[in-house]
Amino acid sequence: MKPLRILIGAETYPPDVNGAARFAERLATGLSGRGHEVHVLAPSPTGPAMREVRDGVTVHGVRSHSYYQHEGFQVCMPWQAFPVATALMAEIEPDVVHTNAHMVVGRGVVRAAHRSGYPLVATNHLMPENLLGYAPIPRFLRRIYNELAWRDLGRVFGKAAVVTAPTPRAVELLVRRAGLVDAFPVSCGIDADRYRALPHVPGDVPTVLFVGRLDQEKRVDELIRAFAALPAGVPGRLEIVGDGARREDWGALADGLGIAERVTFRGFVSEDELLAAYAGADVFCMPGVAELQSLVTLESMAAGLPVVAADAMALPHLVRPGRNGWLYTPGDVADLSTRLAALLTDPALRRRMGAVSREIVAEHAIAATLDTFEGIYEKILGRDELAMRRAA
């Protein structure tokens, strides 16, 4: 296809560390690498408005403010995001706009694109329920909040020509909760070769790895309890990469269970350190119950790791029980412990399941994701050109 000028809207973008930010970056740099002119509009990582070129992508930072409930997370004001989005579209005149959010920057991008008539694609990475830990909403009002939040998501994304989400389960939620009947799945995609090439660097004992935010929906406390419940004599270490509101509590939990010397909290790490963590691990565990895809699980699979994951949300799309790992019922710490023990004590089983993980992850190649979005852009641009010819 001919090179396009593409504007990507994002509520979070590197140096932020989370799955949505990593996807937005991979989408932007991947499209840029294919010859498109790519601009990203996102909250400024430092506060003041900024503009810089990173990896061939022009990043426009909307003036932002630190969010009091989440250290290191920047948010924008609606009355700032919309005018900036409008002015940027007037300046660059994008061929297509692709929002990856609907809250503040995303809402401003959608509103500006809709008013200006630019073709719009929307991709959802958010469950509104995940925001409850960062909003002062009384417990008795949370069900009402969730219903209103999903409807709001539907109203905003309903202005897009095409709506996607990373997995069939994520699409089901958009249809059932937000009323977006035409949404369809497009994997976030990963550069599997980057992880497949990692040499396994075994430690003295096998290592269980978790990567992600240390917030309540990730259920890392269940992983810690399951690790503490391993039968006597089962070798193993637990490595936890990431940071969040529950890190101190979960560190205290490991100490209280008497396993602090076998659990390492790494905090945020660099990309090279993350690659080294995958290379040094033997089992990956994702106990989270709100994963719309889980990029870190995909990365671990590409690195050849067997996976033990919660039977929740989109994780069953990645784990084939008995083939590349196991699923367990969230909250069933005993079952999780049993599954971990089986892998920690059987190197041959780990190798066999890890090989299947690599086969499964081939379905999620970033090249296929980029192909799909290029096809979407081409389709909606063709649709707009046909409409203009008919109007003339």
mmCIF file of C-alpha atoms in Angstrom:
data_model
loop_
_atom_site.group_PDB
_atom_site.id
_atom_site.type_symbol
_atom_site.label_atom_id
_atom_site.label_comp_id
_atom_site.label_asym_id
_atom_site.label_seq_id
_atom_site.Cartn_x
_atom_site.Cartn_y
_atom_site.Cartn_z
ATOM 1 C CA MET A 1 0.000 0.000 0.000
ATOM 2 C CA LYS A 2 1.085 3.607 -0.466
ATOM 3 C CA PRO A 3 2.705 5.325 2.542
ATOM 4 C CA LEU A 4 0.195 6.936 4.871
ATOM 5 C CA ARG A 5 0.342 9.677 7.480
ATOM 6 C CA ILE A 6 -1.034 8.054 10.641
ATOM 7 C CA LEU A 7 -1.897 9.631 13.978
ATOM 8 C CA ILE A 8 -2.013 7.240 16.937
ATOM 9 C CA GLY A 9 -3.712 8.370 20.133
ATOM 10 C CA ALA A 10 -2.627 6.740 23.400
ATOM 11 C CA GLU A 11 -3.345 7.245 27.092
ATOM 12 C CA THR A 12 0.026 5.704 27.934
ATOM 13 C CA TYR A 13 3.237 5.422 25.926
ATOM 14 C CA PRO A 14 6.873 4.589 26.783
ATOM 15 C CA PRO A 15 8.695 5.377 28.993
ATOM 16 C CA ASP A 16 5.488 4.159 30.724
ATOM 17 C CA VAL A 17 5.797 0.441 31.480
ATOM 18 C CA ASN A 18 2.591 -1.486 30.784
ATOM 19 C CA GLY A 19 1.046 -3.607 28.075
ATOM 20 C CA ALA A 20 -0.951 -0.821 26.404
ATOM 21 C CA ALA A 21 2.124 1.411 26.183
ATOM 22 C CA ARG A 22 4.227 -1.398 24.739
ATOM 23 C CA PHE A 23 1.579 -2.171 22.123
ATOM 24 C CA ALA A 24 1.238 1.468 21.085
ATOM 25 C CA GLU A 25 5.013 1.681 20.668
ATOM 26 C CA ARG A 26 5.216 -1.548 18.653
ATOM 27 C CA LEU A 27 2.364 -0.411 16.423
ATOM 28 C CA ALA A 28 3.917 3.014 15.869
ATOM 29 C CA THR A 29 7.486 1.859 15.244
ATOM 30 C CA GLY A 30 6.296 -1.092 13.163
ATOM 31 C CA LEU A 31 4.239 1.140 10.877
ATOM 32 C CA SER A 32 7.088 3.641 10.652
ATOM 33 C CA GLY A 33 9.434 0.819 9.666
ATOM 34 C CA ARG A 34 7.088 0.040 6.762
ATOM 35 C CA GLY A 35 7.481 3.543 5.368
ATOM 36 C CA HIS A 36 4.485 5.315 6.921
ATOM 37 C CA GLU A 37 4.752 8.728 8.573
ATOM 38 C CA VAL A 38 3.637 8.070 12.141
ATOM 39 C CA HIS A 39 2.705 10.558 14.854
ATOM 40 C CA VAL A 40 1.719 9.617 18.421
ATOM 41 C CA LEU A 41 -0.297 11.850 20.749
ATOM 42 C CA ALA A 42 0.017 10.849 24.416
ATOM 43 C CA PRO A 43 0.451 12.425 27.859
ATOM 44 C CA SER A 44 3.837 14.058 28.272
ATOM 45 C CA PRO A 45 6.037 11.790 30.420
ATOM 46 C CA THR A 46 7.538 14.804 32.230
ATOM 47 C CA GLY A 47 4.631 17.250 32.528
ATOM 48 C CA PRO A 48 5.265 20.099 30.062
ATOM 49 C CA ALA A 49 4.100 19.703 26.480
ATOM 50 C CA MET A 50 6.812 18.221 24.276
ATOM 51 C CA ARG A 51 7.586 16.951 20.786
ATOM 52 C CA GLU A 52 10.405 14.580 19.857
ATOM 53 C CA VAL A 53 11.283 11.908 17.340
ATOM 54 C CA ARG A 54 11.871 8.397 18.721
ATOM 55 C CA ASP A 55 12.695 5.452 16.485
ATOM 56 C CA GLY A 56 11.289 7.238 13.462
ATOM 57 C CA VAL A 57 8.033 8.179 15.231
ATOM 58 C CA THR A 58 7.128 11.775 16.112
ATOM 59 C CA VAL A 59 5.808 11.757 19.683
ATOM 60 C CA HIS A 60 3.640 14.713 20.730
ATOM 61 C CA GLY A 61 3.225 14.989 24.497
ATOM 62 C CA VAL A 62 0.129 16.725 25.855
ATOM 63 C CA ARG A 63 0.760 18.722 29.021
ATOM 64 C CA SER A 64 0.219 16.287 31.901
ATOM 65 C CA HIS A 65 0.088 16.040 35.671
ATOM 66 C CA SER A 66 1.119 13.327 38.134
ATOM 67 C CA TYR A 67 -1.822 11.227 39.267
ATOM 68 C CA TYR A 68 -2.048 11.214 43.044
ATOM 69 C CA GLN A 69 -3.162 7.583 43.211
ATOM 70 C CA HIS A 70 -0.408 6.146 41.006
ATOM 71 C CA GLU A 71 3.212 7.206 41.248
ATOM 72 C CA GLY A 72 4.830 7.634 37.839
ATOM 73 C CA PHE A 73 1.535 7.800 35.936
ATOM 74 C CA GLN A 74 0.762 11.031 34.081
ATOM 75 C CA VAL A 75 -2.750 12.208 33.219
ATOM 76 C CA CYS A 76 -4.057 15.050 31.063
ATOM 77 C CA MET A 77 -6.981 17.391 31.503
ATOM 78 C CA PRO A 78 -9.825 17.048 28.968
ATOM 79 C CA TRP A 79 -9.820 20.779 28.224
ATOM 80 C CA GLN A 80 -6.154 20.448 27.213
ATOM 81 C CA ALA A 81 -6.287 17.164 25.271
ATOM 82 C CA PHE A 82 -9.068 18.057 22.817
ATOM 83 C CA PRO A 83 -7.636 21.410 21.607
ATOM 84 C CA VAL A 84 -4.187 19.840 21.222
ATOM 85 C CA ALA A 85 -5.612 16.945 19.218
ATOM 86 C CA THR A 86 -7.597 19.350 17.030
ATOM 87 C CA ALA A 87 -4.573 21.586 16.376
ATOM 88 C CA LEU A 88 -2.320 18.610 15.632
ATOM 89 C CA MET A 89 -4.750 17.163 13.101
ATOM 90 C CA ALA A 90 -4.990 20.546 11.381
ATOM 91 C CA GLU A 91 -1.193 20.687 11.275
ATOM 92 C CA ILE A 92 -0.351 17.212 9.995
ATOM 93 C CA GLU A 93 -3.600 16.312 8.153
ATOM 94 C CA PRO A 94 -3.438 12.560 8.837
ATOM 95 C CA ASP A 95 -4.778 10.033 6.359
ATOM 96 C CA VAL A 96 -6.083 7.932 9.252
ATOM 97 C CA VAL A 97 -6.394 8.239 13.033
ATOM 98 C CA HIS A 98 -6.018 5.228 15.326
ATOM 99 C CA THR A 99 -6.902 5.675 18.980
ATOM 100 C CA ASN A 100 -5.851 3.145 21.607
ATOM 101 C CA ALA A 101 -7.808 4.740 24.426
ATOM 102 C CA HIS A 102 -11.073 6.496 25.212
ATOM 103 C CA MET A 103 -10.461 8.203 28.557
ATOM 104 C CA VAL A 104 -8.868 11.657 28.126
ATOM 105 C CA VAL A 105 -6.308 11.873 25.319
ATOM 106 C CA GLY A 106 -8.151 9.121 23.490
ATOM 107 C CA ARG A 107 -11.476 10.906 23.910
ATOM 108 C CA GLY A 108 -9.932 14.128 22.624
ATOM 109 C CA VAL A 109 -8.497 12.306 19.601
ATOM 110 C CA VAL A 110 -11.843 10.636 18.827
ATOM 111 C CA ARG A 111 -13.761 13.879 19.178
ATOM 112 C CA ALA A 112 -11.314 15.834 17.000
ATOM 113 C CA ALA A 113 -11.201 13.134 14.304
ATOM 114 C CA HIS A 114 -14.991 12.830 14.260
ATOM 115 C CA ARG A 115 -15.507 16.587 13.949
ATOM 116 C CA SER A 116 -12.816 16.947 11.274
ATOM 117 C CA GLY A 117 -13.957 13.942 9.254
ATOM 118 C CA TYR A 118 -10.740 11.923 9.464
ATOM 119 C CA PRO A 119 -11.133 8.122 9.176
ATOM 120 C CA LEU A 120 -10.957 6.633 12.656
ATOM 121 C CA VAL A 121 -9.932 3.213 13.994
ATOM 122 C CA ALA A 122 -10.253 2.374 17.711
ATOM 123 C CA THR A 123 -8.551 -0.407 19.679
ATOM 124 C CA ASN A 124 -9.521 -1.177 23.270
ATOM 125 C CA HIS A 125 -6.999 -2.320 25.894
ATOM 126 C CA LEU A 126 -8.976 -1.384 29.001
ATOM 127 C CA MET A 127 -11.482 -2.940 31.352
ATOM 128 C CA PRO A 128 -13.068 -0.049 33.286
ATOM 129 C CA GLU A 129 -13.088 -2.287 36.374
ATOM 130 C CA ASN A 130 -9.284 -2.030 36.429
ATOM 131 C CA LEU A 131 -9.527 1.659 37.276
ATOM 132 C CA LEU A 132 -11.436 1.099 40.518
ATOM 133 C CA GLY A 133 -8.229 0.759 42.513
ATOM 134 C CA TYR A 134 -7.208 4.262 41.467
ATOM 135 C CA ALA A 135 -10.541 6.057 41.862
ATOM 136 C CA PRO A 136 -12.193 7.118 45.146
ATOM 137 C CA ILE A 137 -15.477 5.331 44.407
ATOM 138 C CA PRO A 138 -17.355 3.791 47.361
ATOM 139 C CA ARG A 139 -17.813 0.032 47.124
ATOM 140 C CA PHE A 140 -21.616 0.251 46.992
ATOM 141 C CA LEU A 141 -21.409 2.429 43.863
ATOM 142 C CA ARG A 142 -18.920 0.291 41.944
ATOM 143 C CA ARG A 143 -21.439 -1.832 40.047
ATOM 144 C CA ILE A 144 -23.199 1.298 38.802
ATOM 145 C CA TYR A 145 -19.831 2.844 37.915
ATOM 146 C CA ASN A 146 -18.869 -0.224 35.875
ATOM 147 C CA GLU A 147 -22.106 -0.169 33.897
ATOM 148 C CA LEU A 148 -21.822 3.545 33.152
ATOM 149 C CA ALA A 149 -18.128 3.235 32.287
ATOM 150 C CA TRP A 150 -18.739 0.468 29.741
ATOM 151 C CA ARG A 151 -21.587 2.443 28.162
ATOM 152 C CA ASP A 152 -19.321 5.490 27.980
ATOM 153 C CA LEU A 153 -16.636 3.416 26.249
ATOM 154 C CA GLY A 154 -19.256 2.292 23.737
ATOM 155 C CA ARG A 155 -20.383 5.870 23.043
ATOM 156 C CA VAL A 156 -16.814 7.071 22.420
ATOM 157 C CA PHE A 157 -15.655 4.130 20.297
ATOM 158 C CA GLY A 158 -18.999 4.055 18.504
ATOM 159 C CA LYS A 159 -17.741 7.031 16.478
ATOM 160 C CA ALA A 160 -15.005 4.869 14.893
ATOM 161 C CA ALA A 161 -15.312 3.214 11.506
ATOM 162 C CA VAL A 162 -13.618 0.089 12.865
ATOM 163 C CA VAL A 163 -13.228 -1.161 16.454
ATOM 164 C CA THR A 164 -10.804 -3.907 17.495
ATOM 165 C CA ALA A 165 -9.614 -5.587 20.680
ATOM 166 C CA PRO A 166 -6.705 -8.002 21.208
ATOM 167 C CA THR A 167 -8.619 -11.284 21.681
ATOM 168 C CA PRO A 168 -12.042 -12.859 21.090
ATOM 169 C CA ARG A 169 -12.735 -12.587 24.832
ATOM 170 C CA ALA A 170 -11.940 -8.866 24.774
ATOM 171 C CA VAL A 171 -14.266 -8.442 21.790
ATOM 172 C CA GLU A 172 -17.021 -10.337 23.608
ATOM 173 C CA LEU A 173 -16.813 -7.775 26.407
ATOM 174 C CA LEU A 174 -17.074 -4.897 23.932
ATOM 175 C CA VAL A 175 -20.172 -6.452 22.407
ATOM 176 C CA ARG A 176 -21.860 -7.463 25.649
ATOM 177 C CA ARG A 177 -20.912 -4.534 27.885
ATOM 178 C CA ALA A 178 -20.310 -1.637 25.478
ATOM 179 C CA GLY A 179 -22.743 -2.568 22.706
ATOM 180 C CA LEU A 180 -20.129 -2.454 19.929
ATOM 181 C CA VAL A 181 -21.549 -5.236 17.779
ATOM 182 C CA ASP A 182 -19.068 -4.967 14.874
ATOM 183 C CA ALA A 183 -15.840 -5.171 16.894
ATOM 184 C CA PHE A 184 -13.381 -7.932 15.979
ATOM 185 C CA PRO A 185 -10.095 -9.320 17.372
ATOM 186 C CA VAL A 186 -6.595 -8.328 16.269
ATOM 187 C CA SER A 187 -3.717 -9.649 18.381
ATOM 188 C CA CYS A 188 -1.344 -7.061 19.829
ATOM 189 C CA GLY A 189 1.452 -9.122 18.293
ATOM 190 C CA ILE A 190 5.065 -9.468 19.337
ATOM 191 C CA ASP A 191 8.454 -9.786 17.681
ATOM 192 C CA ALA A 192 8.727 -13.460 18.607
ATOM 193 C CA ASP A 193 12.190 -13.851 17.046
ATOM 194 C CA ARG A 194 13.614 -11.434 19.594
ATOM 195 C CA TYR A 195 12.608 -13.724 22.450
ATOM 196 C CA ARG A 196 13.076 -17.007 20.609
ATOM 197 C CA ALA A 197 16.772 -16.226 20.182
ATOM 198 C CA LEU A 198 17.350 -15.910 23.937
ATOM 199 C CA PRO A 199 19.662 -18.617 25.296
ATOM 200 C CA HIS A 200 18.348 -20.312 28.419
ATOM 201 C CA VAL A 201 20.603 -19.419 31.349
ATOM 202 C CA PRO A 202 19.668 -21.874 34.135
ATOM 203 C CA GLY A 203 20.228 -20.937 37.740
ATOM 204 C CA ASP A 204 21.135 -23.183 40.654
ATOM 205 C CA VAL A 205 17.427 -23.968 41.102
ATOM 206 C CA PRO A 206 14.516 -23.530 38.674
ATOM 207 C CA THR A 207 12.876 -20.100 38.676
ATOM 208 C CA VAL A 208 9.209 -19.114 38.444
ATOM 209 C CA LEU A 209 8.822 -15.682 36.843
ATOM 210 C CA PHE A 210 6.030 -13.097 37.025
ATOM 211 C CA VAL A 211 6.129 -9.828 35.060
ATOM 212 C CA GLY A 212 3.567 -7.067 35.475
ATOM 213 C CA ARG A 213 2.117 -4.313 37.623
ATOM 214 C CA LEU A 214 1.903 -5.127 41.308
ATOM 215 C CA ASP A 215 -1.738 -4.147 41.626
ATOM 216 C CA GLN A 216 -4.658 -6.084 43.040
ATOM 217 C CA GLU A 217 -6.080 -7.490 39.786
ATOM 218 C CA LYS A 218 -2.750 -9.231 39.130
ATOM 219 C CA ARG A 219 -3.323 -11.516 42.179
ATOM 220 C CA VAL A 220 0.403 -11.938 42.880
ATOM 221 C CA ASP A 221 -0.485 -12.687 46.492
ATOM 222 C CA GLU A 222 -1.974 -15.992 45.277
ATOM 223 C CA LEU A 223 1.278 -16.819 43.506
ATOM 224 C CA ILE A 224 3.273 -16.071 46.656
ATOM 225 C CA ARG A 225 0.960 -18.238 48.772
ATOM 226 C CA ALA A 226 1.158 -21.067 46.217
ATOM 227 C CA PHE A 227 4.935 -20.856 46.182
ATOM 228 C CA ALA A 228 5.012 -21.013 49.983
ATOM 229 C CA ALA A 229 2.777 -24.114 49.843
ATOM 230 C CA LEU A 230 5.139 -26.115 47.598
ATOM 231 C CA PRO A 231 5.910 -29.530 49.085
ATOM 232 C CA ALA A 232 9.076 -29.758 51.125
ATOM 233 C CA GLY A 233 12.062 -30.512 48.944
ATOM 234 C CA VAL A 234 10.695 -28.934 45.754
ATOM 235 C CA PRO A 235 13.448 -26.624 44.499
ATOM 236 C CA GLY A 236 12.648 -23.199 43.201
ATOM 237 C CA ARG A 237 12.922 -19.453 43.333
ATOM 238 C CA LEU A 238 10.250 -16.845 42.602
ATOM 239 C CA GLU A 239 11.215 -13.716 40.673
ATOM 240 C CA ILE A 240 8.743 -10.826 40.480
ATOM 241 C CA VAL A 241 9.419 -8.103 37.912
ATOM 242 C CA GLY A 242 7.387 -4.907 38.096
ATOM 243 C CA ASP A 243 6.127 -2.395 40.609
ATOM 244 C CA GLY A 244 2.852 -1.051 41.896
ATOM 245 C CA ALA A 245 0.671 -0.188 44.845
ATOM 246 C CA ARG A 246 0.820 -3.669 46.419
ATOM 247 C CA ARG A 247 4.587 -4.248 46.320
ATOM 248 C CA GLU A 248 5.125 -3.449 49.997
ATOM 249 C CA ASP A 249 2.160 -5.578 51.094
ATOM 250 C CA TRP A 250 3.249 -8.546 49.010
ATOM 251 C CA GLY A 251 6.829 -8.252 50.180
ATOM 252 C CA ALA A 252 5.525 -8.410 53.752
ATOM 253 C CA LEU A 253 3.412 -11.440 52.805
ATOM 254 C CA ALA A 254 6.467 -13.323 51.511
ATOM 255 C CA ASP A 255 8.317 -12.446 54.704
ATOM 256 C CA GLY A 256 5.409 -13.559 56.881
ATOM 257 C CA LEU A 257 5.209 -16.890 55.068
ATOM 258 C CA GLY A 258 8.895 -17.504 55.663
ATOM 259 C CA ILE A 259 9.947 -17.505 51.989
ATOM 260 C CA ALA A 260 11.459 -14.017 51.656
ATOM 261 C CA GLU A 261 14.914 -15.463 50.949
ATOM 262 C CA ARG A 262 13.480 -17.380 47.957
ATOM 263 C CA VAL A 263 11.494 -14.452 46.496
ATOM 264 C CA THR A 264 13.094 -11.555 44.613
ATOM 265 C CA PHE A 265 11.191 -8.343 43.899
ATOM 266 C CA ARG A 266 13.027 -6.740 40.968
ATOM 267 C CA GLY A 267 10.893 -3.623 40.526
ATOM 268 C CA PHE A 268 10.897 -1.925 37.136
ATOM 269 C CA VAL A 269 13.704 -3.157 34.902
ATOM 270 C CA SER A 270 15.220 -2.107 31.580
ATOM 271 C CA GLU A 271 14.354 -3.938 28.370
ATOM 272 C CA ASP A 272 17.710 -5.749 28.452
ATOM 273 C CA GLU A 273 17.126 -6.788 32.057
ATOM 274 C CA LEU A 274 13.656 -8.058 31.143
ATOM 275 C CA LEU A 275 15.113 -10.168 28.341
ATOM 276 C CA ALA A 276 17.639 -11.572 30.824
ATOM 277 C CA ALA A 277 14.798 -12.397 33.231
ATOM 278 C CA TYR A 278 13.021 -14.440 30.544
ATOM 279 C CA ALA A 279 16.297 -16.166 29.657
ATOM 280 C CA GLY A 280 16.925 -17.100 33.285
ATOM 281 C CA ALA A 281 13.415 -18.345 34.046
ATOM 282 C CA ASP A 282 12.078 -21.892 33.817
ATOM 283 C CA VAL A 283 8.327 -21.334 34.345
ATOM 284 C CA PHE A 284 6.123 -18.286 33.765
ATOM 285 C CA CYS A 285 3.081 -17.623 35.937
ATOM 286 C CA MET A 286 0.302 -15.124 35.236
ATOM 287 C CA PRO A 287 -2.267 -15.098 38.065
ATOM 288 C CA GLY A 288 -4.002 -11.912 36.824
ATOM 289 C CA VAL A 289 -7.776 -11.975 36.318
ATOM 290 C CA ALA A 290 -8.167 -8.924 34.055
ATOM 291 C CA GLU A 291 -5.916 -9.677 31.077
ATOM 292 C CA LEU A 292 -7.367 -8.696 27.703
ATOM 293 C CA GLN A 293 -4.376 -10.443 26.124
ATOM 294 C CA SER A 294 -1.179 -10.266 28.270
ATOM 295 C CA LEU A 295 1.843 -9.285 26.237
ATOM 296 C CA VAL A 296 4.229 -10.520 28.912
ATOM 297 C CA THR A 297 2.668 -13.986 28.702
ATOM 298 C CA LEU A 298 3.189 -13.927 24.928
ATOM 299 C CA GLU A 299 6.796 -12.823 25.445
ATOM 300 C CA SER A 300 7.452 -15.626 27.912
ATOM 301 C CA MET A 301 5.983 -18.151 25.476
ATOM 302 C CA ALA A 302 8.203 -16.850 22.686
ATOM 303 C CA ALA A 303 11.149 -17.347 25.055
ATOM 304 C CA GLY A 304 10.158 -21.008 25.332
ATOM 305 C CA LEU A 305 8.634 -21.043 28.808
ATOM 306 C CA PRO A 306 5.735 -23.207 29.984
ATOM 307 C CA VAL A 307 2.922 -21.124 31.468
ATOM 308 C CA VAL A 308 0.680 -21.563 34.492
ATOM 309 C CA ALA A 309 -2.124 -19.005 34.321
ATOM 310 C CA ALA A 310 -5.450 -18.106 35.860
ATOM 311 C CA ASP A 311 -8.465 -19.446 33.974
ATOM 312 C CA ALA A 312 -9.782 -15.927 33.520
ATOM 313 C CA MET A 313 -10.439 -13.370 30.797
ATOM 314 C CA ALA A 314 -8.216 -13.874 27.729
ATOM 315 C CA LEU A 315 -5.541 -16.143 29.238
ATOM 316 C CA PRO A 316 -7.284 -19.341 28.028
ATOM 317 C CA HIS A 317 -6.572 -18.112 24.486
ATOM 318 C CA LEU A 318 -2.856 -18.567 25.206
ATOM 319 C CA VAL A 319 -2.608 -21.626 27.457
ATOM 320 C CA ARG A 320 -3.482 -25.083 26.134
ATOM 321 C CA PRO A 321 -3.866 -27.204 29.290
ATOM 322 C CA GLY A 322 -1.494 -30.159 29.286
ATOM 323 C CA ARG A 323 0.301 -28.917 26.161
ATOM 324 C CA ASN A 324 2.126 -25.658 26.957
ATOM 325 C CA GLY A 325 1.102 -25.340 30.591
ATOM 326 C CA TRP A 326 -1.999 -25.314 32.776
ATOM 327 C CA LEU A 327 -4.885 -23.131 33.801
ATOM 328 C CA TYR A 328 -6.144 -22.984 37.370
ATOM 329 C CA THR A 329 -9.245 -21.503 38.950
ATOM 330 C CA PRO A 330 -8.480 -18.030 40.368
ATOM 331 C CA GLY A 331 -8.243 -18.293 44.129
ATOM 332 C CA ASP A 332 -7.399 -22.004 44.119
ATOM 333 C CA VAL A 333 -3.956 -21.649 45.654
ATOM 334 C CA ALA A 334 -3.598 -25.399 46.215
ATOM 335 C CA ASP A 335 -4.113 -26.172 42.520
ATOM 336 C CA LEU A 336 -1.679 -23.436 41.501
ATOM 337 C CA SER A 337 0.898 -24.858 43.895
ATOM 338 C CA THR A 338 0.409 -28.364 42.481
ATOM 339 C CA ARG A 339 0.904 -27.133 38.899
ATOM 340 C CA LEU A 340 4.045 -25.206 39.816
ATOM 341 C CA ALA A 341 5.474 -28.197 41.685
ATOM 342 C CA ALA A 342 4.945 -30.480 38.678
ATOM 343 C CA LEU A 343 6.977 -28.177 36.441
ATOM 344 C CA LEU A 344 9.679 -27.319 38.970
ATOM 345 C CA THR A 345 10.481 -31.000 39.474
ATOM 346 C CA ASP A 346 10.377 -32.118 35.818
ATOM 347 C CA PRO A 347 12.921 -30.511 33.418
ATOM 348 C CA ALA A 348 11.768 -32.698 30.501
ATOM 349 C CA LEU A 349 8.163 -31.539 30.945
ATOM 350 C CA ARG A 350 9.318 -27.914 31.017
ATOM 351 C CA ARG A 351 11.225 -28.357 27.757
ATOM 352 C CA ARG A 352 8.319 -30.112 26.052
ATOM 353 C CA MET A 353 5.731 -27.534 27.117
ATOM 354 C CA GLY A 354 8.089 -24.656 26.335
ATOM 355 C CA ALA A 355 8.453 -25.923 22.775
ATOM 356 C CA VAL A 356 4.676 -25.901 22.358
ATOM 357 C CA SER A 357 4.551 -22.342 23.734
ATOM 358 C CA ARG A 358 6.822 -21.293 20.877
ATOM 359 C CA GLU A 359 4.547 -22.975 18.341
ATOM 360 C CA ILE A 360 1.441 -21.249 19.711
ATOM 361 C CA VAL A 361 3.011 -17.797 19.810
ATOM 362 C CA ALA A 362 3.704 -17.955 16.060
ATOM 363 C CA GLU A 363 0.028 -17.023 15.601
ATOM 364 C CA HIS A 364 0.765 -13.644 17.224
ATOM 365 C CA ALA A 365 3.609 -12.331 15.048
ATOM 366 C CA ILE A 366 3.762 -8.527 14.963
ATOM 367 C CA ALA A 367 4.095 -8.664 11.172
ATOM 368 C CA ALA A 368 0.622 -10.210 10.916
ATOM 369 C CA THR A 369 -0.780 -7.543 13.253
ATOM 370 C CA LEU A 370 0.718 -4.759 11.150
ATOM 371 C CA ASP A 371 -0.615 -6.404 7.976
ATOM 372 C CA THR A 372 -4.094 -6.469 9.489
ATOM 373 C CA PHE A 373 -4.081 -2.827 10.536
ATOM 374 C CA GLU A 374 -2.693 -1.718 7.178
ATOM 375 C CA GLY A 375 -5.556 -3.631 5.572
ATOM 376 C CA ILE A 376 -8.052 -1.901 7.873
ATOM 377 C CA TYR A 377 -6.629 1.535 7.030
ATOM 378 C CA GLU A 378 -6.743 0.765 3.311
ATOM 379 C CA LYS A 379 -10.335 -0.450 3.574
ATOM 380 C CA ILE A 380 -11.700 2.566 5.441
ATOM 381 C CA LEU A 381 -9.795 4.981 3.197
ATOM 382 C CA GLY A 382 -11.298 3.283 0.158
ATOM 383 C CA ARG A 383 -14.718 3.498 1.751
ATOM 384 C CA ASP A 384 -14.255 7.253 2.357
ATOM 385 C CA GLU A 385 -13.068 7.866 -1.218
ATOM 386 C CA LEU A 386 -16.122 5.996 -2.559
ATOM 387 C CA ALA A 387 -18.412 8.107 -0.365
ATOM 388 C CA MET A 388 -16.791 11.313 -1.634
ATOM 389 C CA ARG A 389 -17.203 10.256 -5.292
ATOM 390 C CA ARG A 390 -20.874 9.500 -4.682
ATOM 391 C CA ALA A 391 -21.376 12.864 -2.968
ATOM 392 C CA ALA A 392 -19.800 14.653 -5.940
#
